[in-house]
Structure formats: structure tokens, C-alpha cells
Amino acid sequence: MPGISREEVAHLAKLARLELKDEELDHFAGQLDDIIGAVAAVSDVADEDVPPTSHPLPLTNVMRPDEVRPGLTPAQALNQAPAQEQQRFKVPQILGEE
């Protein structure tokens, strides 16, 4: 596979609106070539007998099942509230709304 050229890196930099110096173009060309080679190596490893997966290990849900449990009554919830109105917490008005 041919390596990525300075001109291709310059084109990518222009598309990304990056201003790169000549030595940066050479440096990034080598790095991008290494990245492309690594991706190609991973592609070579994948085989038809290996099914695609989203995770290498099987995942199980470790959450507990939802169960309805008794909660607080409105009186219990509002017991320590500094202000209450119509079985609700009363808070300062914001944004001048009613």
C-alpha cells in the first residue's frame, strides 16, 4: 500500500482549515501513514468465521428489577419544608411568571 503523500496531508489540512508548515506536513504524513497501516492490519485480522460484535465480552444487566415500594406521603415529604402551599414545596418566584 502506498504511503500518504505530503500533498494529501496538505489537502486534508486545507479542508480542516489548518495552516501547517513544511516540516509539519512531513511529520503528519508519517503519522497518518502509520495510522492507516494500523487500520489495515486490523482489517486483515477480521475473518468471516468471526462474527462482528459490539463488545469483546458478553454483557449482562446487573441492575436490580424495578419493584414498586412504598414512598413518602405528601405530609411526610413536606414535614421539614420551610414553606409549603397546596401540598407542594413553595419556592421563590422566578422569571416574573405566575
Tab-separated table of C-alpha atoms in Angstrom:
chain	number	residue	atom	x	y	z
A	1	MET	CA	0.000	0.000	0.000
A	2	PRO	CA	1.499	3.344	-0.971
A	3	GLY	CA	2.015	5.831	1.840
A	4	ILE	CA	0.103	9.061	2.235
A	5	SER	CA	1.813	11.935	0.463
A	6	ARG	CA	2.612	15.458	1.617
A	7	GLU	CA	0.143	16.758	-0.969
A	8	GLU	CA	-2.651	14.627	0.515
A	9	VAL	CA	-1.806	15.898	4.005
A	10	ALA	CA	-1.782	19.466	2.680
A	11	HIS	CA	-5.179	18.861	1.072
A	12	LEU	CA	-6.584	17.452	4.333
A	13	ALA	CA	-5.130	20.404	6.251
A	14	LYS	CA	-6.761	22.813	3.815
A	15	LEU	CA	-10.128	21.067	4.215
A	16	ALA	CA	-9.758	21.277	8.004
A	17	ARG	CA	-8.637	24.908	7.695
A	18	LEU	CA	-5.298	24.147	9.347
A	19	GLU	CA	-2.201	26.069	8.449
A	20	LEU	CA	0.749	23.651	8.521
A	21	LYS	CA	4.451	24.284	7.951
A	22	ASP	CA	6.520	22.102	5.606
A	23	GLU	CA	8.119	20.120	8.443
A	24	GLU	CA	4.660	19.541	9.970
A	25	LEU	CA	3.397	18.174	6.648
A	26	ASP	CA	6.234	15.642	6.591
A	27	HIS	CA	5.690	14.739	10.236
A	28	PHE	CA	1.922	14.278	9.875
A	29	ALA	CA	2.310	12.338	6.625
A	30	GLY	CA	4.358	9.738	8.503
A	31	GLN	CA	1.896	9.627	11.401
A	32	LEU	CA	-1.142	9.301	9.138
A	33	ASP	CA	0.626	6.571	7.192
A	34	ASP	CA	1.179	4.669	10.469
A	35	ILE	CA	-2.488	5.082	11.400
A	36	ILE	CA	-3.657	3.834	8.002
A	37	GLY	CA	-1.298	0.869	8.326
A	38	ALA	CA	-2.690	0.018	11.778
A	39	VAL	CA	-6.262	0.141	10.484
A	40	ALA	CA	-5.289	-2.099	7.565
A	41	ALA	CA	-3.686	-4.575	9.976
A	42	VAL	CA	-6.910	-4.764	11.996
A	43	SER	CA	-8.896	-5.283	8.803
A	44	ASP	CA	-6.607	-8.166	7.855
A	45	VAL	CA	-7.232	-9.911	11.187
A	46	ALA	CA	-11.016	-9.876	10.839
A	47	ASP	CA	-12.189	-13.106	9.252
A	48	GLU	CA	-15.529	-14.442	8.024
A	49	ASP	CA	-15.738	-17.021	10.822
A	50	VAL	CA	-15.537	-14.280	13.486
A	51	PRO	CA	-18.928	-12.586	13.899
A	52	PRO	CA	-18.959	-8.800	14.334
A	53	THR	CA	-19.546	-7.763	17.930
A	54	SER	CA	-20.074	-4.528	19.791
A	55	HIS	CA	-18.104	-5.749	22.812
A	56	PRO	CA	-15.454	-8.469	23.188
A	57	LEU	CA	-17.051	-9.922	26.335
A	58	PRO	CA	-20.664	-10.923	26.882
A	59	LEU	CA	-22.572	-8.291	28.816
A	60	THR	CA	-25.355	-8.905	31.302
A	61	ASN	CA	-27.576	-6.387	33.001
A	62	VAL	CA	-26.508	-6.010	36.621
A	63	MET	CA	-29.363	-3.689	37.535
A	64	ARG	CA	-31.953	-4.825	40.019
A	65	PRO	CA	-35.500	-5.341	38.740
A	66	ASP	CA	-37.904	-2.449	39.180
A	67	GLU	CA	-40.158	-3.027	42.153
A	68	VAL	CA	-42.869	-0.750	43.472
A	69	ARG	CA	-42.082	0.195	47.054
A	70	PRO	CA	-43.988	2.431	49.422
A	71	GLY	CA	-42.786	6.024	49.372
A	72	LEU	CA	-43.332	9.085	51.480
A	73	THR	CA	-46.758	10.575	51.900
A	74	PRO	CA	-47.113	14.238	50.952
A	75	ALA	CA	-47.245	15.138	54.648
A	76	GLN	CA	-44.013	13.242	55.359
A	77	ALA	CA	-42.242	14.829	52.372
A	78	LEU	CA	-43.295	18.349	53.362
A	79	ASN	CA	-42.672	17.838	57.088
A	80	GLN	CA	-39.352	19.765	57.185
A	81	ALA	CA	-40.069	22.173	54.292
A	82	PRO	CA	-39.559	25.839	55.199
A	83	ALA	CA	-42.650	26.803	53.151
A	84	GLN	CA	-45.437	24.802	51.570
A	85	GLU	CA	-48.629	25.504	49.652
A	86	GLN	CA	-51.303	23.076	48.340
A	87	GLN	CA	-49.241	20.009	49.309
A	88	ARG	CA	-46.207	21.347	47.362
A	89	PHE	CA	-42.893	22.964	48.225
A	90	LYS	CA	-43.225	26.735	47.983
A	91	VAL	CA	-40.194	28.373	46.372
A	92	PRO	CA	-39.422	31.973	45.380
A	93	GLN	CA	-40.927	33.098	42.102
A	94	ILE	CA	-38.558	33.207	39.132
A	95	LEU	CA	-38.747	34.995	35.791
A	96	GLY	CA	-41.724	37.027	36.951
A	97	GLU	CA	-44.166	34.271	35.985
A	98	GLU	CA	-47.351	33.361	37.843
